[in-house]
XYZ file of C-alpha atoms in Angstrom:
367
model
C 21.039 32.583 -21.984
C 18.388 30.388 -23.623
C 17.328 27.066 -22.143
C 15.802 24.541 -24.554
C 13.114 22.143 -23.343
C 12.958 18.666 -24.865
C 10.380 15.929 -24.405
C 11.573 12.494 -23.173
C 11.476 11.506 -26.879
C 13.952 14.389 -27.509
C 11.536 16.590 -29.442
C 12.026 20.346 -28.971
C 9.044 21.745 -27.053
C 10.103 25.332 -26.469
C 12.663 27.796 -25.093
C 12.914 29.373 -21.623
C 14.405 32.879 -21.637
C 12.501 34.532 -18.789
C 13.538 33.133 -15.419
C 14.668 34.336 -12.005
C 17.436 31.842 -11.326
C 18.807 28.442 -12.187
C 21.243 26.620 -9.899
C 23.026 23.662 -11.474
C 25.410 21.294 -9.683
C 27.618 18.743 -11.416
C 29.436 16.060 -9.409
C 32.346 13.781 -10.227
C 30.920 10.972 -8.079
C 27.171 11.384 -8.385
C 24.469 12.784 -10.632
C 24.191 16.328 -9.296
C 21.001 18.396 -9.361
C 19.339 21.580 -10.584
C 16.620 24.029 -9.523
C 14.960 26.519 -11.857
C 12.781 29.324 -10.497
C 10.713 31.555 -12.814
C 7.556 33.682 -12.962
C 4.547 31.454 -13.516
C 2.974 31.401 -16.968
C 0.664 28.825 -18.479
C 3.161 28.240 -21.296
C 5.992 27.590 -18.856
C 3.745 25.341 -16.787
C 3.111 23.233 -19.903
C 6.862 23.022 -20.632
C 8.043 22.102 -17.132
C 6.689 18.570 -16.938
C 8.282 15.594 -15.191
C 10.865 13.785 -17.358
C 11.166 16.699 -19.781
C 14.789 17.702 -20.402
C 16.296 21.182 -20.121
C 19.368 21.795 -22.297
C 21.811 24.698 -22.607
C 25.421 25.451 -23.528
C 27.939 26.756 -20.996
C 31.463 25.724 -21.877
C 29.932 22.455 -23.017
C 26.484 20.871 -23.331
C 24.464 20.787 -20.105
C 21.301 18.716 -19.757
C 19.049 17.892 -16.816
C 15.686 16.199 -16.450
C 12.760 17.357 -14.327
C 11.462 15.203 -11.496
C 9.570 17.781 -9.424
C 7.511 20.933 -10.083
C 6.162 23.351 -7.452
C 3.822 26.273 -8.155
C 3.496 28.900 -5.438
C 1.389 32.035 -4.970
C 2.377 34.732 -2.460
C 1.155 38.347 -2.303
C -0.095 38.277 -5.899
C 3.237 36.868 -7.119
C 3.106 33.485 -8.801
C 6.248 31.430 -9.292
C 7.054 28.015 -10.667
C 10.040 25.972 -9.526
C 11.305 22.890 -11.342
C 14.019 20.648 -9.950
C 15.703 17.404 -10.862
C 19.025 15.821 -11.737
C 21.613 15.529 -14.475
C 20.825 12.948 -17.153
C 23.233 10.440 -15.596
C 20.610 9.830 -12.897
C 18.247 8.107 -15.364
C 20.532 5.091 -14.994
C 19.233 4.850 -11.423
C 16.010 3.474 -12.931
C 17.793 0.251 -13.762
C 19.514 -2.471 -11.768
C 22.073 -4.986 -12.973
C 19.466 -7.580 -13.910
C 21.824 -10.369 -15.010
C 24.978 -10.264 -12.945
C 28.425 -9.759 -14.430
C 30.694 -12.486 -13.062
C 34.449 -12.228 -12.539
C 35.029 -9.244 -14.824
C 38.675 -8.332 -15.355
C 39.575 -5.364 -17.530
C 39.339 -1.592 -17.645
C 36.928 0.370 -15.473
C 35.565 2.009 -18.607
C 34.778 -1.312 -20.297
C 33.150 -2.643 -17.131
C 30.861 0.400 -16.923
C 30.070 0.277 -20.645
C 29.114 -3.385 -20.366
C 26.883 -2.758 -17.339
C 25.122 0.165 -19.045
C 24.836 -1.611 -22.392
C 23.348 -4.799 -20.927
C 20.856 -2.971 -18.699
C 19.913 0.261 -20.470
C 21.191 0.458 -24.064
C 20.655 -3.028 -25.494
C 19.178 -5.283 -22.781
C 17.823 -8.711 -23.712
C 14.393 -7.519 -22.528
C 13.504 -4.658 -24.899
C 11.182 -3.096 -22.300
C 14.257 -2.263 -20.196
C 15.892 -0.185 -22.934
C 16.187 3.548 -22.186
C 15.021 5.250 -25.399
C 17.630 7.107 -27.473
C 20.513 6.069 -25.187
C 23.730 4.863 -26.825
C 27.357 4.324 -25.889
C 29.741 7.110 -26.905
C 33.170 6.345 -28.329
C 35.625 4.874 -25.855
C 37.814 7.342 -23.994
C 40.601 4.727 -23.625
C 41.080 5.313 -19.885
C 43.599 2.719 -18.617
C 42.359 2.217 -14.999
C 41.506 -1.453 -14.353
C 39.074 -3.353 -12.148
C 38.256 -6.869 -10.903
C 34.512 -6.998 -10.221
C 31.456 -9.209 -9.833
C 28.064 -7.530 -9.546
C 25.239 -8.387 -7.159
C 22.141 -6.879 -8.800
C 23.131 -3.358 -7.728
C 21.329 -0.229 -8.770
C 23.126 0.898 -11.931
C 23.631 4.520 -10.831
C 24.932 3.446 -7.405
C 27.283 0.949 -9.039
C 28.797 3.741 -11.152
C 29.138 5.931 -8.035
C 31.016 3.165 -6.218
C 33.492 2.434 -8.973
C 34.033 6.155 -9.655
C 34.956 6.736 -6.014
C 37.384 3.828 -6.029
C 38.958 4.346 -9.459
C 38.951 8.076 -10.249
C 37.038 7.467 -13.490
C 33.913 9.591 -13.987
C 30.763 8.828 -15.992
C 28.130 11.017 -17.604
C 25.139 10.980 -19.925
C 25.023 13.866 -22.396
C 22.468 15.057 -24.919
C 23.492 15.575 -28.544
C 20.997 18.271 -29.544
C 21.567 17.857 -33.282
C 21.544 14.051 -33.411
C 18.707 13.789 -30.859
C 20.607 11.112 -28.957
C 21.764 10.504 -25.400
C 25.317 9.230 -25.003
C 26.911 7.436 -22.064
C 30.628 8.069 -21.697
C 33.550 7.791 -19.296
C 35.970 10.600 -18.548
C 39.043 11.380 -16.484
C 40.117 14.817 -15.315
C 43.103 16.708 -16.670
C 46.146 16.910 -14.392
C 46.839 20.626 -13.906
C 48.874 20.345 -10.686
C 52.288 21.844 -10.087
C 53.669 18.315 -9.744
C 53.557 17.767 -13.525
C 54.848 19.531 -16.647
C 52.591 18.225 -19.438
C 49.808 20.817 -19.049
C 49.674 24.427 -17.755
C 49.328 24.630 -13.982
C 46.218 25.803 -12.173
C 46.938 27.133 -8.686
C 43.893 28.116 -6.620
C 44.893 30.711 -4.039
C 43.653 33.923 -2.440
C 47.240 35.115 -2.661
C 46.935 34.956 -6.440
C 43.636 36.882 -6.376
C 41.678 34.159 -8.159
C 39.475 33.179 -5.187
C 36.516 35.406 -4.297
C 35.380 33.439 -1.223
C 36.005 30.023 0.281
C 34.944 27.530 2.957
C 37.653 25.192 4.228
C 36.562 21.903 5.864
C 38.654 19.211 7.531
C 37.075 16.236 9.282
C 37.916 12.676 10.253
C 34.575 11.834 11.866
C 33.489 9.272 9.273
C 36.921 8.004 8.237
C 37.589 4.255 8.054
C 40.833 2.659 6.915
C 40.510 -1.057 7.730
C 37.976 -3.439 6.190
C 37.002 -7.005 7.005
C 35.392 -8.376 3.841
C 33.223 -11.478 4.069
C 32.863 -14.038 1.291
C 31.225 -17.451 0.928
C 30.685 -19.888 3.796
C 32.069 -23.398 3.372
C 29.135 -25.838 3.474
C 31.158 -28.595 5.127
C 33.108 -26.699 7.783
C 30.821 -23.684 8.247
C 33.899 -21.463 8.046
C 33.510 -18.096 6.346
C 36.019 -17.068 3.693
C 37.397 -13.604 4.460
C 39.841 -10.997 3.192
C 40.973 -7.785 4.819
C 42.481 -4.398 4.063
C 44.451 -3.168 7.061
C 45.913 0.218 7.959
C 46.790 1.995 11.187
C 46.911 0.853 14.798
C 45.522 2.010 18.111
C 43.254 5.049 17.734
C 44.358 5.560 14.141
C 42.846 2.205 13.120
C 39.172 2.534 12.173
C 37.361 -0.597 11.070
C 34.401 -1.412 8.849
C 32.662 -4.667 7.854
C 31.957 -5.225 4.156
C 29.763 -7.983 2.764
C 31.199 -9.407 -0.453
C 29.937 -12.047 -2.850
C 28.607 -15.075 -0.969
C 28.747 -17.470 -3.931
C 31.683 -19.853 -3.887
C 33.595 -19.630 -7.168
C 33.810 -22.839 -9.155
C 36.614 -23.642 -11.596
C 35.780 -24.292 -15.236
C 37.483 -27.659 -15.607
C 36.912 -27.735 -19.353
C 38.891 -24.499 -19.651
C 41.634 -25.941 -17.463
C 40.950 -23.689 -14.467
C 42.085 -24.772 -11.023
C 40.476 -23.925 -7.704
C 43.546 -21.897 -6.770
C 43.132 -19.765 -9.899
C 39.468 -18.984 -9.331
C 40.113 -18.236 -5.652
C 42.848 -15.778 -6.657
C 40.353 -13.941 -8.883
C 37.739 -14.114 -6.121
C 40.231 -12.499 -3.723
C 40.661 -9.576 -6.119
C 36.886 -9.106 -6.342
C 36.493 -9.079 -2.545
C 39.324 -6.572 -2.168
C 37.745 -4.352 -4.851
C 34.501 -4.396 -2.862
C 36.416 -3.376 0.254
C 38.191 -0.536 -1.552
C 34.880 0.821 -2.838
C 33.464 0.993 0.678
C 36.624 2.523 2.150
C 36.604 5.077 -0.666
C 33.382 6.473 0.778
C 34.820 6.885 4.257
C 38.191 8.647 4.362
C 39.452 11.846 5.961
C 37.737 14.875 4.497
C 39.777 17.811 3.278
C 37.671 20.072 1.073
C 37.691 23.655 -0.078
C 34.483 25.164 -1.434
C 35.562 28.225 -3.363
C 34.082 30.849 -5.632
C 36.837 31.078 -8.206
C 37.424 33.712 -10.873
C 35.075 32.716 -13.769
C 37.889 32.969 -16.308
C 39.604 30.086 -14.506
C 36.436 28.103 -13.811
C 35.530 27.940 -17.492
C 38.853 26.207 -18.162
C 38.222 23.513 -15.568
C 36.236 20.297 -15.671
C 35.070 17.715 -13.162
C 37.908 15.491 -12.044
C 40.616 17.980 -13.040
C 43.532 17.941 -10.602
C 44.767 21.299 -9.303
C 47.072 22.741 -6.659
C 45.619 24.695 -3.727
C 47.640 27.184 -1.677
C 46.433 29.097 1.373
C 48.933 30.667 3.778
C 46.280 31.423 6.411
C 45.462 27.719 6.803
C 49.072 26.648 6.178
C 47.649 24.647 3.305
C 49.358 23.217 0.253
C 47.236 20.480 -1.269
C 47.185 18.508 -4.497
C 43.507 17.739 -5.012
C 40.785 17.411 -7.630
C 37.523 19.096 -8.609
C 34.676 17.037 -7.201
C 31.793 19.438 -7.781
C 30.970 22.539 -9.840
C 27.861 24.622 -9.132
C 26.715 27.269 -11.618
C 24.329 30.098 -10.629
C 22.494 31.623 -13.588
C 20.585 34.856 -13.046
C 19.438 37.716 -15.238
C 22.697 39.568 -14.538
C 24.932 36.687 -15.635
C 26.535 33.569 -14.192
C 28.795 32.761 -11.228
C 30.416 29.509 -10.139
C 31.401 27.651 -6.981
C 33.973 24.876 -7.169
C 34.476 22.163 -4.545
C 38.013 20.841 -4.318
C 38.010 17.439 -2.665
C 34.840 16.140 -1.032
C 33.360 13.804 1.538
C 33.521 10.800 -0.798
C 37.030 10.963 -2.260
C 38.839 8.131 -3.944
C 41.001 6.085 -1.614
C 43.569 5.948 -4.407
C 43.626 9.762 -4.417
C 43.911 10.170 -0.681
C 47.517 11.354 -0.848
C 46.388 14.134 -3.173
C 44.219 15.478 -0.382
C 46.777 15.386 2.419
C 48.296 18.629 3.636
C 51.977 18.554 2.706
């Protein structure tokens, strides 16, 4: 397999075809990572520079950027190791500079607006990420009520992905020499639907080579107290809450929401009750995003038959069966790791993870 190296300006610098290994991880909620190890050569050393991009095809375009390079000599063997992240992580170099207030619409449109205003076409041209554009809309219907608070752009996308089940990525179009930001949602391949062919992951079906099953409630939280503005006259804090469980099953967390009191636009005919109703939705969205990071973990890290793995994408929903663990779970693919070596490629798939969507929690419960 050939790996193309591009400059940050998306000029082709060379091709890597002599390497020891490349490990590449893609995540549904997150930017993933990669590590390339190869014999040291001066040519390769010149190619593997920070911010250069490595591109290859493997069931779809894959692109990562370099943020670290290590050269090592041991017993007359010289190696070079480059590591970094998927292109989505470049959005972590921006914050939401001018806040988005009281947004109501689809998750996809919210993310596109945040990326457009802070990385694609910001009012300050120095903030523009070169060659980055918005891809065509995916028309994902999930909705959101949100106000931003100068968050890091990558972290903001992580939060809304965890709470909504909508994923985001930045891809490289090798021919057009452009980077494209897009939203995506996984394909439902579970046995609970009939629209698409099922995918059942099971040792009993001989499509699992190895697996690690994890179940944990150590970091789970299900109740949130969300703080808002403080009334200047009474000193009373405006609060909302999301409540579940009782006794030992109730696990609480404090979430700090927007502290600015919403003001009605009298010229537009808004009332205080109307703006408070929208403010309530924003506070509850903030609470859901934090709870989405802290729910019961039920994950299965599995090396699956490559013929199945190549059909699957991040966010795809599948059915998992394992008689030994008395497990029947409807879950989703949160992470895919590819291992490229001279002998070929192998893949590990993580089903469910430690930061699942609170809206998808029922899909992770053992039934």
